[in-house]
Structure formats: structure tokens, C-alpha cells
mmCIF file of C-alpha atoms in Angstrom:
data_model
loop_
_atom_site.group_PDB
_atom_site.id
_atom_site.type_symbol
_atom_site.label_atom_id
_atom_site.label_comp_id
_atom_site.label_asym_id
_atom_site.label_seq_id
_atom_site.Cartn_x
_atom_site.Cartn_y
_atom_site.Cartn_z
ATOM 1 C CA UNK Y 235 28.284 -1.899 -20.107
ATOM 2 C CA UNK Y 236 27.073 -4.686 -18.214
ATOM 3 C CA UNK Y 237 29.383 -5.469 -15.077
ATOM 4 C CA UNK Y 238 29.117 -8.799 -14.086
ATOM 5 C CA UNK Y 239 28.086 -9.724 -10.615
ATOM 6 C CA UNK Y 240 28.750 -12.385 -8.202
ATOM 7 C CA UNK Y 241 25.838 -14.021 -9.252
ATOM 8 C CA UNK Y 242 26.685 -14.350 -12.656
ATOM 9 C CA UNK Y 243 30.470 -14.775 -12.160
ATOM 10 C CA UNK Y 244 29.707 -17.908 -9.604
ATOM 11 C CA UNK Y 245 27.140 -19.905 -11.532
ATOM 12 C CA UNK Y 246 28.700 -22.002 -13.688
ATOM 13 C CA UNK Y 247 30.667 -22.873 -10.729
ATOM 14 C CA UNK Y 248 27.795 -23.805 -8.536
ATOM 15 C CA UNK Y 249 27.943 -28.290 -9.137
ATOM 16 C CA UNK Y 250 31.755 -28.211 -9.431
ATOM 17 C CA UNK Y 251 31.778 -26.654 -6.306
ATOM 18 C CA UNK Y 252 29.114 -28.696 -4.761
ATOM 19 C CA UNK Y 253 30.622 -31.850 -5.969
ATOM 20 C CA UNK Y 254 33.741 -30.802 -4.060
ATOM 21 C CA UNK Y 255 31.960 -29.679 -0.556
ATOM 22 C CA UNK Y 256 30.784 -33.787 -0.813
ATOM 23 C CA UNK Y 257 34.264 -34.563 -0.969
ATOM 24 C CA UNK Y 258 34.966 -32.694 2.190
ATOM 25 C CA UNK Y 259 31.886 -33.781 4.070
ATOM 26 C CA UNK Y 260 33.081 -37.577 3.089
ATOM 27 C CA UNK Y 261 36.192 -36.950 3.833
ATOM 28 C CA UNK Y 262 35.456 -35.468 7.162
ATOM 29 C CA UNK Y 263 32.937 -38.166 8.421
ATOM 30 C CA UNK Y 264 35.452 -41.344 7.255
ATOM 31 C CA UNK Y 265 38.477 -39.627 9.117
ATOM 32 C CA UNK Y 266 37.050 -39.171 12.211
ATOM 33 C CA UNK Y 267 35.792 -43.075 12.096
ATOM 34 C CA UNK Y 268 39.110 -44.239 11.242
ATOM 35 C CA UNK Y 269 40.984 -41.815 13.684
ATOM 36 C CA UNK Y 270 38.707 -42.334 16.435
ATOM 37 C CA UNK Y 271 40.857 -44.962 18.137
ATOM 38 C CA UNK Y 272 44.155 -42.612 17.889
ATOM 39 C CA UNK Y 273 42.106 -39.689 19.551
ATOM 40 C CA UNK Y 274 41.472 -41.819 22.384
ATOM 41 C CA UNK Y 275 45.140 -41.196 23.101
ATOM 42 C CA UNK Y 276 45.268 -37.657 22.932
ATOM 43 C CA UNK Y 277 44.837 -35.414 26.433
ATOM 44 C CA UNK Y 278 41.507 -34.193 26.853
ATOM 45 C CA UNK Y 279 41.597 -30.529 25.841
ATOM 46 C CA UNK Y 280 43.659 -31.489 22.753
ATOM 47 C CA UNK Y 281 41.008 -34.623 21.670
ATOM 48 C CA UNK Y 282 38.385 -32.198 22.035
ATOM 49 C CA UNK Y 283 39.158 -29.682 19.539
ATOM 50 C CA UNK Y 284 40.629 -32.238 17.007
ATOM 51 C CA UNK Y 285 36.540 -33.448 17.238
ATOM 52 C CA UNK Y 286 35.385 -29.877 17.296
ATOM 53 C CA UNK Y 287 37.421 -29.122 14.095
ATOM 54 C CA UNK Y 288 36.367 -32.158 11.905
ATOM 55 C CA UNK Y 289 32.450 -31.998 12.908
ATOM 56 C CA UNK Y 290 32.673 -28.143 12.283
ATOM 57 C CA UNK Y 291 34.384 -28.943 8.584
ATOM 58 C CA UNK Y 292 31.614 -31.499 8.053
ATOM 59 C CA UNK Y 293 28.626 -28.900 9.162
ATOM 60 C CA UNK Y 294 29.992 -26.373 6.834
ATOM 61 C CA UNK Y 295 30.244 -28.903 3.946
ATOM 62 C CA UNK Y 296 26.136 -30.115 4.614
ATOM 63 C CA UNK Y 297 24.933 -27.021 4.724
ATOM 64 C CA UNK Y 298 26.410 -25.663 1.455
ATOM 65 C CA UNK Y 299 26.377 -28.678 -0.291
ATOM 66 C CA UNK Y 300 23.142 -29.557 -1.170
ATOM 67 C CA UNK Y 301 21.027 -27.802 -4.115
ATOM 68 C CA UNK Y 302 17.904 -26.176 -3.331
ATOM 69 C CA UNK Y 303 15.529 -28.895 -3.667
ATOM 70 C CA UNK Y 304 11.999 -27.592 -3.513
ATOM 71 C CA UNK Y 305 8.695 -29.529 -4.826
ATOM 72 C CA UNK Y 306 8.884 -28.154 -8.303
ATOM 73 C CA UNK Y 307 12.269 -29.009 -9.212
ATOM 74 C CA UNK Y 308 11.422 -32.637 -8.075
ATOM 75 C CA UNK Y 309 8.193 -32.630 -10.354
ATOM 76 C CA UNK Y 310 10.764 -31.219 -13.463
ATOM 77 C CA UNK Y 311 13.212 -34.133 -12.913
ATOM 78 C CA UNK Y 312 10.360 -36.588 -12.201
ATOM 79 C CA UNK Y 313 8.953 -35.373 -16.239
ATOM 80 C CA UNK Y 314 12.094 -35.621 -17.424
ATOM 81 C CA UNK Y 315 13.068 -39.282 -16.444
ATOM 82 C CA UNK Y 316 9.750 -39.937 -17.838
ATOM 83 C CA UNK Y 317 10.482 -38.482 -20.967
ATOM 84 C CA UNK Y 318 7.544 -35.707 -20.548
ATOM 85 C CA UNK Y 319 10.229 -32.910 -20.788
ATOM 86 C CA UNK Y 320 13.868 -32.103 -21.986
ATOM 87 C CA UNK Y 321 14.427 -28.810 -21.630
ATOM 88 C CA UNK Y 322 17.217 -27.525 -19.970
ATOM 89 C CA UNK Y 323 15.804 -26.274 -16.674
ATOM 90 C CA UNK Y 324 14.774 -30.225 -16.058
ATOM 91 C CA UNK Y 325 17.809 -31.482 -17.045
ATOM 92 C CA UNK Y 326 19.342 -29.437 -14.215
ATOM 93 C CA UNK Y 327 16.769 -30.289 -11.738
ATOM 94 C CA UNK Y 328 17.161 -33.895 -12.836
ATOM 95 C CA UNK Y 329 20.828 -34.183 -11.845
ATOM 96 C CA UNK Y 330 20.161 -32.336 -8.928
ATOM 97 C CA UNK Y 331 17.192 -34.146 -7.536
ATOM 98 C CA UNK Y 332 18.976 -37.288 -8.407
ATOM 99 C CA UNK Y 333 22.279 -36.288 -6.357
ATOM 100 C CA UNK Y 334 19.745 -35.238 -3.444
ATOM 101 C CA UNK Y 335 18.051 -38.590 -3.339
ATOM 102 C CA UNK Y 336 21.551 -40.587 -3.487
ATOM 103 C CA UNK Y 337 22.402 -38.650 -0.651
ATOM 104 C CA UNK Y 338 19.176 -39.140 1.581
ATOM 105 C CA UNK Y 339 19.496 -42.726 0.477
ATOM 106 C CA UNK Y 340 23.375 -42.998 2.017
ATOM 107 C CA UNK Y 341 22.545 -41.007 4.996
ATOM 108 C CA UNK Y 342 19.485 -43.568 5.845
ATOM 109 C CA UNK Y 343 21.054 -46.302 6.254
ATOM 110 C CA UNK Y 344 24.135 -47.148 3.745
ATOM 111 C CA UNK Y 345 27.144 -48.721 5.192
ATOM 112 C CA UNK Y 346 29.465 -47.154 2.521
ATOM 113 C CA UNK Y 347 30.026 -43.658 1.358
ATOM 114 C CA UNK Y 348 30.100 -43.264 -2.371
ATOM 115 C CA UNK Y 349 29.942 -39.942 -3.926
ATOM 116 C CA UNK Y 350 28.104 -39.025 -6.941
ATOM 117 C CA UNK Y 351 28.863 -35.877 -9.272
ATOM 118 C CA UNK Y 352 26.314 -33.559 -9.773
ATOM 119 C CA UNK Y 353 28.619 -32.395 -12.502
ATOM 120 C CA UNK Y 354 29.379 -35.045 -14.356
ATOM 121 C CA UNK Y 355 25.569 -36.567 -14.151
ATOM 122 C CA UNK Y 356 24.410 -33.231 -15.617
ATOM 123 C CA UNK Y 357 26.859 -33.822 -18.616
ATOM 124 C CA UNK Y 358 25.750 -37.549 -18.815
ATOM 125 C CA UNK Y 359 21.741 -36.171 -19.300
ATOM 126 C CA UNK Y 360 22.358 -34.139 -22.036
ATOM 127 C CA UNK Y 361 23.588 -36.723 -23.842
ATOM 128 C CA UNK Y 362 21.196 -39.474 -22.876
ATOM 129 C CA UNK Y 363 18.920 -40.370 -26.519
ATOM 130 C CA UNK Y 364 15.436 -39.382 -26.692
ATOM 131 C CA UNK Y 365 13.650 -42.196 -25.971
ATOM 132 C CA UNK Y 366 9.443 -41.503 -25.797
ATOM 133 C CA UNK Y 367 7.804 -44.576 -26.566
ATOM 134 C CA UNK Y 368 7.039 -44.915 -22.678
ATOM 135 C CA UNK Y 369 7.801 -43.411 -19.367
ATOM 136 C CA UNK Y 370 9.176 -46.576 -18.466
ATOM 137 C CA UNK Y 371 10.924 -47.168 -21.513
ATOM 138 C CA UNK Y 372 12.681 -44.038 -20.736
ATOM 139 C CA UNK Y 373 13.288 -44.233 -17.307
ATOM 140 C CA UNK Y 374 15.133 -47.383 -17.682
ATOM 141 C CA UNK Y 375 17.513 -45.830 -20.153
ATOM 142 C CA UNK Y 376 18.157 -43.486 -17.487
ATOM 143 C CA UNK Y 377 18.729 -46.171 -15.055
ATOM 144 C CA UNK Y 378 20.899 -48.098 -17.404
ATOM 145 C CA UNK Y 379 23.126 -45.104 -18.243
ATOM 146 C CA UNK Y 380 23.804 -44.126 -14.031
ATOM 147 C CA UNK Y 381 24.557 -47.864 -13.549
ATOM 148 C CA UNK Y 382 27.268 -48.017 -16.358
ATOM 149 C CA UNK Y 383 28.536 -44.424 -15.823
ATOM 150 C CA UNK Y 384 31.656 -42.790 -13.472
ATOM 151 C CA UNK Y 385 29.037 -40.727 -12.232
ATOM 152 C CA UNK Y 386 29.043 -42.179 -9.012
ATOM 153 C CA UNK Y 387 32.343 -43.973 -6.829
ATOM 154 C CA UNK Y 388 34.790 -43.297 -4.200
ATOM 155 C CA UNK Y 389 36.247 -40.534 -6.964
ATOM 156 C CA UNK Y 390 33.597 -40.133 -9.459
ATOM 157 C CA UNK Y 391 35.225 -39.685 -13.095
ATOM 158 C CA UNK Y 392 38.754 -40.485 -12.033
ATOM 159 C CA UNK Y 393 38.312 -44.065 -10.802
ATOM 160 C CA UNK Y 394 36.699 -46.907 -12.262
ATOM 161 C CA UNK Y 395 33.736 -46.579 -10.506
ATOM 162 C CA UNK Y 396 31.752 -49.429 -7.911
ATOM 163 C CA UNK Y 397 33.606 -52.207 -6.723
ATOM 164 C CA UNK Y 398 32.155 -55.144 -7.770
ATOM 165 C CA UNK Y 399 30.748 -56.252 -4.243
ATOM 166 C CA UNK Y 400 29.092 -53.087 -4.153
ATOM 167 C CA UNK Y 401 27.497 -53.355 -7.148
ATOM 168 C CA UNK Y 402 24.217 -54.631 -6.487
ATOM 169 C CA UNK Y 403 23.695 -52.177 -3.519
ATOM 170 C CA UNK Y 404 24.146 -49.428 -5.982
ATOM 171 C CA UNK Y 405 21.954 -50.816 -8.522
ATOM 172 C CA UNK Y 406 19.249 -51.405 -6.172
ATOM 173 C CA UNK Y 407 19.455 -47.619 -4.140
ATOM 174 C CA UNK Y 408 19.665 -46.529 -8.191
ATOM 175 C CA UNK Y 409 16.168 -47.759 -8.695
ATOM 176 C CA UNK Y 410 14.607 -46.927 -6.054
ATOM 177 C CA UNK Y 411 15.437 -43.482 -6.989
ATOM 178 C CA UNK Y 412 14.241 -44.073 -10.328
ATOM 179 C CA UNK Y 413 11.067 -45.411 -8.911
ATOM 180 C CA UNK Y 414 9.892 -42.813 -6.749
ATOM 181 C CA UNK Y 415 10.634 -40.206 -9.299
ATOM 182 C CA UNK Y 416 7.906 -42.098 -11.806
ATOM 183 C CA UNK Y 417 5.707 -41.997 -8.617
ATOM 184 C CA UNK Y 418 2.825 -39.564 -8.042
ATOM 185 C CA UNK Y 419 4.527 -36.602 -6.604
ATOM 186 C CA UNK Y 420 3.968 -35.719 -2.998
ATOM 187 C CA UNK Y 421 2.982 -31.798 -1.786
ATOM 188 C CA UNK Y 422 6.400 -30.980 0.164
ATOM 189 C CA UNK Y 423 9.812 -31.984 0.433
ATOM 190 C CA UNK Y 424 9.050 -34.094 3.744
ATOM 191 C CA UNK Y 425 6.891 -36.098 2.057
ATOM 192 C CA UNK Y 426 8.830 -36.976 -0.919
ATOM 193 C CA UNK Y 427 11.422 -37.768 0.962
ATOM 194 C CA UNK Y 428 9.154 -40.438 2.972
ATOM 195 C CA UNK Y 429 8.410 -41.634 -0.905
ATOM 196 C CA UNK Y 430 12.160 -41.838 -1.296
ATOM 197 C CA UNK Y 431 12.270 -43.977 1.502
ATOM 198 C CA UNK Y 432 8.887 -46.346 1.002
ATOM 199 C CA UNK Y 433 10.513 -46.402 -2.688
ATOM 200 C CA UNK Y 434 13.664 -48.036 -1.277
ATOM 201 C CA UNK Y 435 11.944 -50.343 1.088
ATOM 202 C CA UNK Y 436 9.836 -51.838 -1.641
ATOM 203 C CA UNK Y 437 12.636 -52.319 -4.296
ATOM 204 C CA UNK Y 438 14.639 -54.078 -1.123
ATOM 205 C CA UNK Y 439 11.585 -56.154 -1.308
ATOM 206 C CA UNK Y 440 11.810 -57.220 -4.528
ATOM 207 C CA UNK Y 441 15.319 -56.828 -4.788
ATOM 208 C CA UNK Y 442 15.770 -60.234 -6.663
ATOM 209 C CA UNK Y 443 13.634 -59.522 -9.432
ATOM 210 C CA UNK Y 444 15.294 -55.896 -9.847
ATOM 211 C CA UNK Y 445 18.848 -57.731 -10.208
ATOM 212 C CA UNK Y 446 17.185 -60.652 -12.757
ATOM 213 C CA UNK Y 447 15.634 -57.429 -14.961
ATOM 214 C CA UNK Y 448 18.824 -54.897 -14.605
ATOM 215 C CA UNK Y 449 20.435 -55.584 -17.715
ATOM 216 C CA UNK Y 450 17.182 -56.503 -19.685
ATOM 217 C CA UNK Y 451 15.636 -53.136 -20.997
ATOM 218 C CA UNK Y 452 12.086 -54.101 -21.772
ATOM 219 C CA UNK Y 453 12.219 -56.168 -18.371
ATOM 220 C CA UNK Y 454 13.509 -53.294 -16.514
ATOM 221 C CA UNK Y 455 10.858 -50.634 -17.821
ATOM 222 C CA UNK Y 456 7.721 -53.020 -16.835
ATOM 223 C CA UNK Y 457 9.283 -53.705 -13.753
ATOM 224 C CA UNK Y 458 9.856 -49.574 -12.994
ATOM 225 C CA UNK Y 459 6.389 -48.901 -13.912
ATOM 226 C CA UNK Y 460 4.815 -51.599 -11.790
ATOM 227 C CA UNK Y 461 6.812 -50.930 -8.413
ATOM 228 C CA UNK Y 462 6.097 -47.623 -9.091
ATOM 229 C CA UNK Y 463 2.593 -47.704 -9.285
ATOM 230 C CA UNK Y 464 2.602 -49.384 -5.562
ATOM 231 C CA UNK Y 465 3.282 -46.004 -4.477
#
């Protein structure tokens, strides 16, 4: 008889609890902002360890929270937003990769801190229809079912989502993900990353052309491949 081990007993746990170390690490980095001016009050000694204890809770929380992103799970999520693949293996490296990029994205420069659900993103992919008739084509399908998901929001599947003055900062840091994943993939990690980020700069660029094609499909999928191809 087969006894099961930790392995097996934690992975179908591993996004829930991932989505929930985000939650700390968020939680963590917006308390000590917005308790900052209090702590100036406290005695020394005692100030001290109230900033040792958060930045400890937030270290913990980065360094468990992130998937193992390596260059082939990037080049499995990149063919399935193109519509090259849709097994289940990309799937998962699709919601993953995605969740990593959203995160680089926030940490470089993002004045908010919205969360995204690995979780419910996965459950959103598997239901996303097969659409082949072009990379773009697809990838914009993608695109248009992040944007009008609860996949991402200051409590991902519980409240409504992006505030409305928010909304085109989300829709623009959503496409430059999409972008650099129908790029020409990079050798490591390091340099995708600097894609991630040349992506981002480009679709700042053009950010008014992105907003005037976001809600028009055809639009939006010439518009993917094009930036796209500038990289």
C-alpha cells in the first residue's frame, strides 16, 4: 500500500498557499508604511523589534512565495498564450509565470499593491476557449479574460476587483505581460526579466493606442503582435 508522502499530501496545496504568503508579504509591507509615523513614538529598543518583526514576516513570505520560475516554464506559458499548447503542465506554468511577472512588474515601480491569485488564474485558464486562428488572436483572449476577471485586486475573488482609477494601470502592466510572453524567449531568467521590463516600457510608450484597442479584439491582437515583435 502506497503511503502518501509530504510531497504528495502538500501539492494540491502549493497556489492556495502561495496566494496566501502574498497576502502576508502585502500585508506586511502596507503596515509598516502606514504605522511608520506611530513607531516614531515608541522607545528605541521597543521601535526596533516592532521593525525587526514585520521585515522578518515579509522575508519569510518572499522567499516562499514565489513558484519556481525557470526558462522552460516561461517558454510553456509563452506557447500556451499563443495557443501553440494546452496541456496541463502549460496551463500551470502559464498562471505561474503570469503571477511572477505581475509581481516583478509591482515591485519595479507600481505605486499600488494589488494581489493576483495564482489559484484562481489557474481555474480561469482551463476554462479560457480554444482559440487558434492566430497567436495574437489568442493572446488577446487571454488578455481580455485577466482584465474582466477577480483574478487580480486588493482581495482577489472576494471583492469586485480594480477600482476604476486603477484601471488603466492594470490594463496596461496586463499587456505588457502579455507582450513579452509572445516575444522571442531570452536564455535565463535575468534576461527575461529585462524583457519583462523593455516590454513594459514600450507598452507605456504606446500606452494610448493600447487603451483605444483594449476592448476591440481584432485591434488588440494586431496591436500584441506588433509591439511584440519590437522585442
Amino acid at each position: 500500500m502506497h503511503q502518501p508522502s509530504l510531497t504528495d499530501f502538500f501539492s494540491g496545496f502549493r497556489k492556495p498557499i502561495r496566494d496566501a504568503l502574498r497576502g502576508v508579504v502585502t500585508i506586511a509591507d502596507t503596515t509598516e508604511d502606514l504605522l511608520e509615523p506611530a513607531a516614531q513614538l515608541l522607545p528605541e529598543p521597543i521601535r526596533n523589534r516592532f521593525r525587526d518583526a514585520l521585515s522578518a514576516c515579509e522575508s519569510a513570505g518572499k522567499r516562499l512565495v514565489y513558484a519556481p520560475i525557470d526558462p522552460d516554464r516561461v517558454r510553456r506559458a509563452a506557447e500556451f498564450v499563443q495557443g501553440l499548447a494546452n496541456d496541463r503542465e502549460s496551463l500551470e506554468s502559464c498562471a505561474a509565470v503570469v503571477c511572477h511577472a505581475w509581481e516583478h512588474l509591482q515591485k519595479s515601480g507600481a505605486e499600488h499593491r494589488f494581489l493576483i491569485s495564482e489559484t484562481l488564474l489557474a481555474g480561469k485558464l482551463t476554462r479560457l476557449p480554444d482559440n487558434t486562428s492566430s497567436p495574437g488572436a489568442t493572446a488577446a483572449a487571454l488578455l481580455g479574460m485577466l482584465r474582466n476577471s477577480n483574478v487580480i485586486g486588493l482581495m482577489p475573488g472576494v471583492a469586485s476587483g480594480i477600482p476604476g482609477g486603477e484601471r488603466d494601470a492594470t490594463d496596461l502592466a496586463l499587456t505588457a505581460i502579455v507582450v513579452w510572453l509572445l516575444s522571442a524567449r531570452d536564455d535565463g531568467i535575468a534576461g527575461e526579466e529585462k524583457l519583462l521590463d523593455l516590454s513594459s516600457a514600450l507598452i507605456t510608450a504606446v500606452s494610448e493606442d493600447v487603451l483605444g484597442a483594449i476592448d476591440q479584439p481584432d485591434e488588440l491582437a494586431a496591436l500584441l503582435l506588433h509591439v511584440s515583435a519590437h522585442l
